[in-house]
Short mmCIF file of C-alpha atoms in Angstrom, two decimals:
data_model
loop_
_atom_site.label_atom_id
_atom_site.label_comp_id
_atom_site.label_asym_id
_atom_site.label_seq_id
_atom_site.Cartn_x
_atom_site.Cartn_y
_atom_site.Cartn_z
CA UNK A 1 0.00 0.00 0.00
CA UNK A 2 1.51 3.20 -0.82
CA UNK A 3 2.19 5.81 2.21
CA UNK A 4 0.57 9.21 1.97
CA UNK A 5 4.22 10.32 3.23
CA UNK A 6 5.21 9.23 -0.13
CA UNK A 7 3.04 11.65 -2.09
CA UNK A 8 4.20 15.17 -1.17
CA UNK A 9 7.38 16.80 -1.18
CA UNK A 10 9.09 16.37 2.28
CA UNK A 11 9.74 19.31 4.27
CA UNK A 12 13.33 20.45 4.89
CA UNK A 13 14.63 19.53 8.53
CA UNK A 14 14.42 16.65 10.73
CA UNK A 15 11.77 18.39 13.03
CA UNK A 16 9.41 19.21 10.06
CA UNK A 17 10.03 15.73 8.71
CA UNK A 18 8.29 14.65 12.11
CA UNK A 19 5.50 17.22 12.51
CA UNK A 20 4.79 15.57 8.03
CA UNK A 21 4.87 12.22 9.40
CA UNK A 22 2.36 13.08 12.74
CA UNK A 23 0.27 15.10 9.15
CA UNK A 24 0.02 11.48 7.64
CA UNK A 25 -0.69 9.69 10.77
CA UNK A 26 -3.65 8.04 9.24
CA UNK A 27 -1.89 6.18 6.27
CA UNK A 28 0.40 4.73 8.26
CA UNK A 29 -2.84 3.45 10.86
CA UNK A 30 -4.14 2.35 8.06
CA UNK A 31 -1.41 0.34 6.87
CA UNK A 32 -0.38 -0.97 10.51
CA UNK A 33 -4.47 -1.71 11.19
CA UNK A 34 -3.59 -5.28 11.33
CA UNK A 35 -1.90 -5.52 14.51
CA UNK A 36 -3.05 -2.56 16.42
CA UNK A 37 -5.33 -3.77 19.48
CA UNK A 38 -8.78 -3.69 18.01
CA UNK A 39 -11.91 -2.15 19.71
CA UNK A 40 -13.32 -5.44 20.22
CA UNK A 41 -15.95 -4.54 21.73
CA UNK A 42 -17.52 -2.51 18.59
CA UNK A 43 -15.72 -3.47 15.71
CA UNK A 44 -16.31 -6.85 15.89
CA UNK A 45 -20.08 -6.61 16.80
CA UNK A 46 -21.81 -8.03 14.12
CA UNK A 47 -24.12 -6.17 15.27
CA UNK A 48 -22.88 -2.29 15.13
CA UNK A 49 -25.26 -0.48 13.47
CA UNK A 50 -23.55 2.98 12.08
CA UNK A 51 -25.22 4.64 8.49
CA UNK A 52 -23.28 3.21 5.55
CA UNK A 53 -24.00 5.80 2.71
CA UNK A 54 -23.61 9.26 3.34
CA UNK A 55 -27.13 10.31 3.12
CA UNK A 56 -28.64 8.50 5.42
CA UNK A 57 -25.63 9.33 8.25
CA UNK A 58 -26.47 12.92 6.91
CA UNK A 59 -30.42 12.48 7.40
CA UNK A 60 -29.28 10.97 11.03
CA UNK A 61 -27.57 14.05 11.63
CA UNK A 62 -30.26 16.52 11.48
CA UNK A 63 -31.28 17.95 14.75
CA UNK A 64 -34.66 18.14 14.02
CA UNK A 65 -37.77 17.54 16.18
CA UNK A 66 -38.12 14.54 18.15
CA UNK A 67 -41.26 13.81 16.61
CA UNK A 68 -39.70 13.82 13.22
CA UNK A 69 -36.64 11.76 14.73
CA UNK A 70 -39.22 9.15 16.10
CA UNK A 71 -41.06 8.95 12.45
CA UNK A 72 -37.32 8.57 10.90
CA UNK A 73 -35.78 5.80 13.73
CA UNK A 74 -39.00 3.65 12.96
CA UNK A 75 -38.55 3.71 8.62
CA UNK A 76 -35.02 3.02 8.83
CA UNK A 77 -35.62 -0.18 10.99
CA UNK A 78 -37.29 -1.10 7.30
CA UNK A 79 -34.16 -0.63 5.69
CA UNK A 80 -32.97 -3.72 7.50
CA UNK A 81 -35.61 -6.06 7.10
CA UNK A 82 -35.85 -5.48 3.60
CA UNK A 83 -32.33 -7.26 3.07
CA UNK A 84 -33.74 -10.80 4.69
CA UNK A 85 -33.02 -12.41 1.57
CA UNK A 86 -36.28 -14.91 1.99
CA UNK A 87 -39.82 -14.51 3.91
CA UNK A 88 -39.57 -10.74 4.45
CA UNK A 89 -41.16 -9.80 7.89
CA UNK A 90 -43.59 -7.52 5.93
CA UNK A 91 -45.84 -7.73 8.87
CA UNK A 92 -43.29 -6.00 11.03
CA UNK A 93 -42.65 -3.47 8.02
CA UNK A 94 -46.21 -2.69 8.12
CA UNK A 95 -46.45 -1.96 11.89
CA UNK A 96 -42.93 0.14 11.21
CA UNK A 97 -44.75 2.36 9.12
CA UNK A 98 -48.62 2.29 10.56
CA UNK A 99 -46.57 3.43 13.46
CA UNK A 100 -44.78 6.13 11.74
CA UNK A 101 -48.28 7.45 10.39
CA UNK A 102 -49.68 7.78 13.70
CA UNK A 103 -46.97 9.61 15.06
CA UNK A 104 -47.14 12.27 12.35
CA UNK A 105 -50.90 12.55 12.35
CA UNK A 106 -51.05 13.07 16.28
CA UNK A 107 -48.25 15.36 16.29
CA UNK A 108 -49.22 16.77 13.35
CA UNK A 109 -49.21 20.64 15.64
CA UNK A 110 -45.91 19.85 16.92
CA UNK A 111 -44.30 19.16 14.12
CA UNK A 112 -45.02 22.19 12.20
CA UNK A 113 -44.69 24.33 14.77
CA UNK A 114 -41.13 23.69 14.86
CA UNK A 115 -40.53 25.28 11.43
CA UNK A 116 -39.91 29.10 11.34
CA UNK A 117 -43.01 30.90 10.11
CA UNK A 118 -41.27 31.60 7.16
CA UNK A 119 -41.04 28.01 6.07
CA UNK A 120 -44.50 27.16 7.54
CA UNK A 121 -45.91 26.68 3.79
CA UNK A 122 -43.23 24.64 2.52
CA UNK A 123 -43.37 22.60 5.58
CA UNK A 124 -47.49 21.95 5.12
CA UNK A 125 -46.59 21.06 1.89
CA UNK A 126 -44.27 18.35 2.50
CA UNK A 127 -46.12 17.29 5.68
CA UNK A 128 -49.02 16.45 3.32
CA UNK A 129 -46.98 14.71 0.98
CA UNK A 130 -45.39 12.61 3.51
CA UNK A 131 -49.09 11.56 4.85
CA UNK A 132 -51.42 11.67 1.57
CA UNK A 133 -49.24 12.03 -1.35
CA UNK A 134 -48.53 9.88 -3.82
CA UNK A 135 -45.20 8.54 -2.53
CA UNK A 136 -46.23 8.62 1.00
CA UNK A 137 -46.62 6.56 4.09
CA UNK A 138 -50.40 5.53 2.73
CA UNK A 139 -49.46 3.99 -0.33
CA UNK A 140 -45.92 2.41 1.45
CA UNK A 141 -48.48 0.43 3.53
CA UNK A 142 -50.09 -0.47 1.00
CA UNK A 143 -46.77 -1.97 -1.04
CA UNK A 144 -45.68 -3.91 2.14
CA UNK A 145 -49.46 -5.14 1.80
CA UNK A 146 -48.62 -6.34 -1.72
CA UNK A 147 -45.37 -7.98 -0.91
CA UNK A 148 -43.78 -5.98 -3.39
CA UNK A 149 -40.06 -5.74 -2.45
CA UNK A 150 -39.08 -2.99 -5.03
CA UNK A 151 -41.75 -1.11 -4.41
CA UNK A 152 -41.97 -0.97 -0.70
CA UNK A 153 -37.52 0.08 -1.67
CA UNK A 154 -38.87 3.18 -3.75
CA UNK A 155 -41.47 4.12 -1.64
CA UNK A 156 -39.31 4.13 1.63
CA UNK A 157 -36.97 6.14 -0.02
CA UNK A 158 -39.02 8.57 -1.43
CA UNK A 159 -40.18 9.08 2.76
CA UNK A 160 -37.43 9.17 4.02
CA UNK A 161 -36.35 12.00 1.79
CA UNK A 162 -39.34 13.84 2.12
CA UNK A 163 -38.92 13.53 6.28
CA UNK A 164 -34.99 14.65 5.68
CA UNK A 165 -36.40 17.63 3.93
CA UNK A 166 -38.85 18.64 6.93
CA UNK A 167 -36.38 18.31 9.23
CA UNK A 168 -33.95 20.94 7.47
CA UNK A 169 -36.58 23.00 7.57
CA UNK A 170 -37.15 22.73 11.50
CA UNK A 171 -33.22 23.01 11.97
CA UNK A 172 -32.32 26.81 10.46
CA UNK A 173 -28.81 27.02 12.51
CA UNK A 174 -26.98 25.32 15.37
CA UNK A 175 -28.67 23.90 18.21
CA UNK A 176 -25.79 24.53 19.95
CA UNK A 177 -23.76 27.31 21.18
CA UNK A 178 -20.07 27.21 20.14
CA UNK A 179 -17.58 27.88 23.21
CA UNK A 180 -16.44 31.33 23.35
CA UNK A 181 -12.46 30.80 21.92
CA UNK A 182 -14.20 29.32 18.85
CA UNK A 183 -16.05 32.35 17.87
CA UNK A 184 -13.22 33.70 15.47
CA UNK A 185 -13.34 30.93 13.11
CA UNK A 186 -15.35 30.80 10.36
CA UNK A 187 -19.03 28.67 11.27
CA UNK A 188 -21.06 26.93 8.57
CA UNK A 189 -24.53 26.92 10.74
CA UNK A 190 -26.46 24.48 8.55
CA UNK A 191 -25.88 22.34 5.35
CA UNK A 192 -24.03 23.65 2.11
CA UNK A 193 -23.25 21.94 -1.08
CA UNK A 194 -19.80 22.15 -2.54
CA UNK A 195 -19.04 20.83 -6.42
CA UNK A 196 -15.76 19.99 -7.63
CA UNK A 197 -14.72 19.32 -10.66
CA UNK A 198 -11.88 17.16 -11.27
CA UNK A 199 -9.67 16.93 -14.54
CA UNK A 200 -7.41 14.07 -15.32
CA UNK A 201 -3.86 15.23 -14.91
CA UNK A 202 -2.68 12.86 -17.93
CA UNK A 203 -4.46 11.85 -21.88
CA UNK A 204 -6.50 9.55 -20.04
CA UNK A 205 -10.29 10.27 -19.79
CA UNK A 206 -13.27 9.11 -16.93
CA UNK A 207 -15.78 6.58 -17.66
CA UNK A 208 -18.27 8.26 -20.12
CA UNK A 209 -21.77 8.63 -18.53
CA UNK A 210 -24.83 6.59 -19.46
CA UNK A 211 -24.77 7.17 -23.29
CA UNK A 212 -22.34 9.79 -23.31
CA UNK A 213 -18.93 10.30 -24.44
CA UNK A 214 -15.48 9.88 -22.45
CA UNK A 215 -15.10 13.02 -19.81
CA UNK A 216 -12.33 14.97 -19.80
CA UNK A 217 -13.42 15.94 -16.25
CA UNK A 218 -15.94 14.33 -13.84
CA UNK A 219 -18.28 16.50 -11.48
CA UNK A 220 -18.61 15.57 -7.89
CA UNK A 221 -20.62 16.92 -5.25
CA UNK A 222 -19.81 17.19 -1.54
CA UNK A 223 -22.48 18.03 1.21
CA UNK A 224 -20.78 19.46 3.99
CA UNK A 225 -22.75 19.36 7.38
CA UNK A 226 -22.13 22.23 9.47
CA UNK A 227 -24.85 20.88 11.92
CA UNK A 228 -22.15 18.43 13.60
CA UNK A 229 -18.70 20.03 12.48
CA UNK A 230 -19.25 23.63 11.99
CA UNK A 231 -16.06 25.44 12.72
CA UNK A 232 -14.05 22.22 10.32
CA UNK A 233 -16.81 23.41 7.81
CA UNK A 234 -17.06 26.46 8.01
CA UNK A 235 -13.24 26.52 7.71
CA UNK A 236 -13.30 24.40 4.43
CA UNK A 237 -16.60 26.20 2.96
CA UNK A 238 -14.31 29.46 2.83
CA UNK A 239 -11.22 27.47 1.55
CA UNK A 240 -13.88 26.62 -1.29
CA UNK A 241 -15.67 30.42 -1.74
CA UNK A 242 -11.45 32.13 -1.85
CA UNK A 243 -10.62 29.57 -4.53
CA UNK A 244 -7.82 27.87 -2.30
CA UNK A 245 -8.42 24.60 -3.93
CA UNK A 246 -8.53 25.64 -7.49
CA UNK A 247 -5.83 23.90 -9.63
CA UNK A 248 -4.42 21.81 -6.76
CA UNK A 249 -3.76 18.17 -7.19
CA UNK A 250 -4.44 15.07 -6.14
CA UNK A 251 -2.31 12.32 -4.35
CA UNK A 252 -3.95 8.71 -4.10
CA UNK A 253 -3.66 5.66 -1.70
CA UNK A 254 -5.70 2.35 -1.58
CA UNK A 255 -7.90 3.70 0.93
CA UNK A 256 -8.07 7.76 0.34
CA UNK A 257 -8.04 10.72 -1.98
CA UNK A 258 -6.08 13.34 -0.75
CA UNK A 259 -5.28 17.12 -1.79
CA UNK A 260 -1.80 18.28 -2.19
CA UNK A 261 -0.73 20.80 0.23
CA UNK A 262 2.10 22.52 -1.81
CA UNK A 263 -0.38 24.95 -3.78
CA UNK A 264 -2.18 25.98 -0.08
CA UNK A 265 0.42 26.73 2.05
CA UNK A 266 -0.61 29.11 4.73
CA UNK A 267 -4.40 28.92 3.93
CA UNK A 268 -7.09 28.32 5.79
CA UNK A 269 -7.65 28.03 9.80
CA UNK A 270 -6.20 25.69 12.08
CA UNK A 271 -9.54 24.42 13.77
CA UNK A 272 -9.08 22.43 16.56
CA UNK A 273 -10.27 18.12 15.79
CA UNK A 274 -14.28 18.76 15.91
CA UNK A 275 -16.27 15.57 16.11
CA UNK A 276 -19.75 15.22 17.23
CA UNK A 277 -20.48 11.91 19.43
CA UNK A 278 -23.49 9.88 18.81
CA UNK A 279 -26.56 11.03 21.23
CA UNK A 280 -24.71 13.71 22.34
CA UNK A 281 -25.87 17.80 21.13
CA UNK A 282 -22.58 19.37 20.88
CA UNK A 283 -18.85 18.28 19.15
CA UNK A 284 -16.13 17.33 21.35
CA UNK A 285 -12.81 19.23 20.71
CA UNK A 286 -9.61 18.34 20.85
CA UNK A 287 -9.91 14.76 21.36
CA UNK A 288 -10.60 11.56 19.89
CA UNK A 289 -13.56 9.42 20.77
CA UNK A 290 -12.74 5.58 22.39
CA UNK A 291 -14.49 3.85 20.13
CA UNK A 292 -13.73 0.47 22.07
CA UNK A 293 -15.81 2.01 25.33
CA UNK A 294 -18.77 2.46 22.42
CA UNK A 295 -18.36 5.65 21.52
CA UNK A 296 -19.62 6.74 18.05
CA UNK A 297 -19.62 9.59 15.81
CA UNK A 298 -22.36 10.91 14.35
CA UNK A 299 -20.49 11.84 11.11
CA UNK A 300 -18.63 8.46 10.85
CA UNK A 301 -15.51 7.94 8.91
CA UNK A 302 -17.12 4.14 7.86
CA UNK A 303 -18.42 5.07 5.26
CA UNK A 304 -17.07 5.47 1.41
CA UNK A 305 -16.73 8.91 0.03
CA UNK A 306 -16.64 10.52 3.86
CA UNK A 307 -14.81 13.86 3.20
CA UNK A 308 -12.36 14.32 5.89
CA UNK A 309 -9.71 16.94 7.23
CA UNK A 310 -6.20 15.39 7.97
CA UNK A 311 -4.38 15.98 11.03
CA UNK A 312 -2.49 18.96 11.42
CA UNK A 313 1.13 18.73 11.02
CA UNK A 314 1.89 20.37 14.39
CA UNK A 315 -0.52 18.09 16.85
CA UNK A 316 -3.18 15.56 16.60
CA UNK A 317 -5.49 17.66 18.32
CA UNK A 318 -5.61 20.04 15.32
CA UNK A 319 -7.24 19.10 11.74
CA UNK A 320 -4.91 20.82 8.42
CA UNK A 321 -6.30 24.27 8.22
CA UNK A 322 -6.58 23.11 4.74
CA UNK A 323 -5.09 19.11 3.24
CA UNK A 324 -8.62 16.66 3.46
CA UNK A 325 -9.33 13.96 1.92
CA UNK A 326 -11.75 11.73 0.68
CA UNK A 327 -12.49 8.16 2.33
CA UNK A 328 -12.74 5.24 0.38
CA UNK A 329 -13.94 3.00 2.85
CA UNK A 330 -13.30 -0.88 2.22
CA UNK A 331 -15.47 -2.95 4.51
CA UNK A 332 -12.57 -5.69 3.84
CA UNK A 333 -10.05 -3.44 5.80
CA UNK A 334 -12.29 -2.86 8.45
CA UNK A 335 -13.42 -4.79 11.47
CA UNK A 336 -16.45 -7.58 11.59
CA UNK A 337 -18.82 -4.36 12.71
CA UNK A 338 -17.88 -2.59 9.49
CA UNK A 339 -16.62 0.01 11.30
CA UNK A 340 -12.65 1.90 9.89
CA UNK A 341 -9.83 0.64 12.35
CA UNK A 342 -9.33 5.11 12.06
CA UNK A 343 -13.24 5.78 13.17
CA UNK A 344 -13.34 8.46 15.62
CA UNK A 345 -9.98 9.59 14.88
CA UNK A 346 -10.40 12.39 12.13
CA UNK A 347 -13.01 15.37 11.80
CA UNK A 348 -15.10 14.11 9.20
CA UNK A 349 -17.30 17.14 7.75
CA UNK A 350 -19.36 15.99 5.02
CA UNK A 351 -19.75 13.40 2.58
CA UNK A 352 -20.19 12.77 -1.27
CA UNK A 353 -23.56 12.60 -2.66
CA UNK A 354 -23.22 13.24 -6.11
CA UNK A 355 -20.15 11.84 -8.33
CA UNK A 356 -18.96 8.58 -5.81
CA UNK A 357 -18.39 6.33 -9.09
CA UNK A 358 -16.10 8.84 -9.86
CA UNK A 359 -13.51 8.38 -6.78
CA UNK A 360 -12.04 4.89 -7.86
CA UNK A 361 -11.33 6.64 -11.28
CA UNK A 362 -9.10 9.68 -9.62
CA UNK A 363 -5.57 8.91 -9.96
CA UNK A 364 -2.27 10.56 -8.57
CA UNK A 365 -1.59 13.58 -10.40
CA UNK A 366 -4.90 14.29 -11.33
CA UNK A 367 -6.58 17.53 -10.86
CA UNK A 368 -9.03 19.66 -8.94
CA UNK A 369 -10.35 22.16 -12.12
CA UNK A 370 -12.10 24.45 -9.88
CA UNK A 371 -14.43 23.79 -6.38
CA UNK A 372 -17.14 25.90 -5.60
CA UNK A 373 -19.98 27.06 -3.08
CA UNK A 374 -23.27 25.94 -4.97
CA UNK A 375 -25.31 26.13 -2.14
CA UNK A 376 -25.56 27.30 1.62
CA UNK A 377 -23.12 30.43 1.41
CA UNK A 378 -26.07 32.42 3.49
CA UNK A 379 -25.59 29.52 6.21
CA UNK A 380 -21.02 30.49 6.14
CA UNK A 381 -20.62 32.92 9.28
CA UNK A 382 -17.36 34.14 8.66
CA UNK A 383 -15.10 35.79 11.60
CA UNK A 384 -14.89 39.85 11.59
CA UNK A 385 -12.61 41.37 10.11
CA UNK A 386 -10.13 44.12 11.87
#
């Protein structure tokens, strides 16, 4: 496996060569994964149950009404059961969801009285869709009802999103205030969408989309979630709107994508390591999480396309004010719980929604064309200015 060490020019001086080797810290975890102890206790529960695509550990990571949360838990629990390979528990799926109906037609008052008034119609809107539309809990009951696997898939989905989109609405900014010393970093209080497009850095061309012709670059798209990592967020969202990762390339390993740091130098803030803990309303900073005690993130790094900061060169209690990296997460170099021998070890700020195929086509050497704020800039708080 080659060393992320390996990819960038080595600083000058044996004490720089050090604080570049602490930078890389997770390659070489990575590599040595192995025979490090392992967190028995989780990551070889069969049972560890952590989001494996990024939008549902983004939907999880909404803090949105409990009433909304309670609708969610009880859908997802479908998500299981619809893998049984034989005799589906449809009965259970249809008490999942009859009990997901109730809740939202009870707490119908609650629920959109959690949503500014400003939102209020957009929120009746989707509340009615999620109860009576079309692709709504009504005709999901009836699918289980039918047996009808790929239907009851579709219609869950289409829920699920619908809920997600509710509870964005009921979350407008942090439910949490930041500690004071943080306040002169830049904040992303909500969700934004970043784009990137990448260009290959040799002849070579990506995989041609469906019909299409052979791309000379390949468009990705990042949500970053400034709900659970706002200052590591907010400190990349800015990277993004000054341009900072325009034109900078890329350096591969098996198991991550990450930028070079050569064309950023002195950019960006160095934001302490930000990581939310599972059931918890506020990040932890400054520390790792013992993920052998049970402790989970609510942004985990288990999952493929996470986009992640790396560790600051100076300590491992600071993220790169500006080298991340994108995850490729291989369940085969993980423990029997799925979960990344390096979970709760990085700040992991968002994850790709748009453009994953792409990541096993980006090579070393090939190139970031331009990355850029499509969405959420009124959600970046940036720090005053003297």
């Amino acid at each position: 496996m080659q060393h992320l060490t390996s990819l960038i020019e080595k600083p000058k001086g044996r004490k720089q060569l050090e604080s570049a080797v602490a930078a890389f810290v997770l390659c070489l975890q990575l590599t040595l994964s192995p025979i490090i102890p392992s967190a028995e206790a989780v990551l070889y529960s069969p049972e560890t149950k952590i989001p494996r695509t990024g939008e549902l550990a983004l939907r999880r990571a909404i803090p949105a009404n409990t009433n909304m949360k309670a609708i969610q838990d009880s859908l997802e629990d479908i998500s299981y059961l619809l893998r049984i390979p034989q005799r589906k528990p449809y009965g259970t799926m249809e008490g999942n969801v009859k009990k997901a109906l109730k809740i939202a037609l009870d707490e119908k008052e609650s629920i959109l009285s959690s949503i500014p008034s400003e939102l209020k119609e957009e929120g009746s809107v989707l509340y009615a869709s999620l109860t009576d539309g079309k692709d709504g809990l009504k005709n999901l009951i009836e699918s289980i009802k039918n047996k009808d696997a790929d239907k009851v898939s579709v219609g869950l989905a289409s829920s699920l999103d619908t809920i997600a989109q509710l509870e964005l609405l009921q979350a407008p900014g942090l439910s949490f205030l930041l500690p004071a010393q943080y306040l002169n970093y830049p904040r992303l209080t909500g969700r934004a969408i970043v784009e990137f497009a990448i260009g290959k850095g040799d002849s070579s061309t990506f995989s041609p989309e469906s019909g299409g012709q052979p791309r000379n670059n390949a468009i990705i798209q990042v949500v970053l979630d400034g709900y659970s990592a706002p200052l590591t967020a907010g400190n990349f969202a800015k990277l993004v709107v000054d341009g900072a990762y325009d034109g900078v390339k890329l350096n591969c390993t098996d198991q991550a994508i990450l930028s070079d740091t050569r064309t950023v130098k002195d950019k960006g803030y160095s934001v302490p390591l930000e990581i939310m803990p599972s059931g918890q309303f506020e990040p932890l900073y400054k520390t790792t999480l013992s993920v052998q005690d049970g402790e989970l993130p609510v942004l985990p790094l288990s999952v493929y396309g996470a986009v992640v900061m790396a560790h600051s060169e100076v300590s491992d209690e600071y993220s790169s004010p500006n080298q991340f990296f994108f995850y490729l997460y291989d369940k085969r170099n993980a423990g029997l719980g799925g979960l990344s021998f390096d979970e709760g070890q990085f700040s992991v700020f968002g994850y790709t929604t748009m453009g994953r195929e792409t990541l096993s086509e980006i090579k070393s050497g090939d190139v970031i064309r331009y990355a850029k704020l499509i969405q959420g800039q009124d959600r970046l708080v940036l720090p005053q200015q003297n």
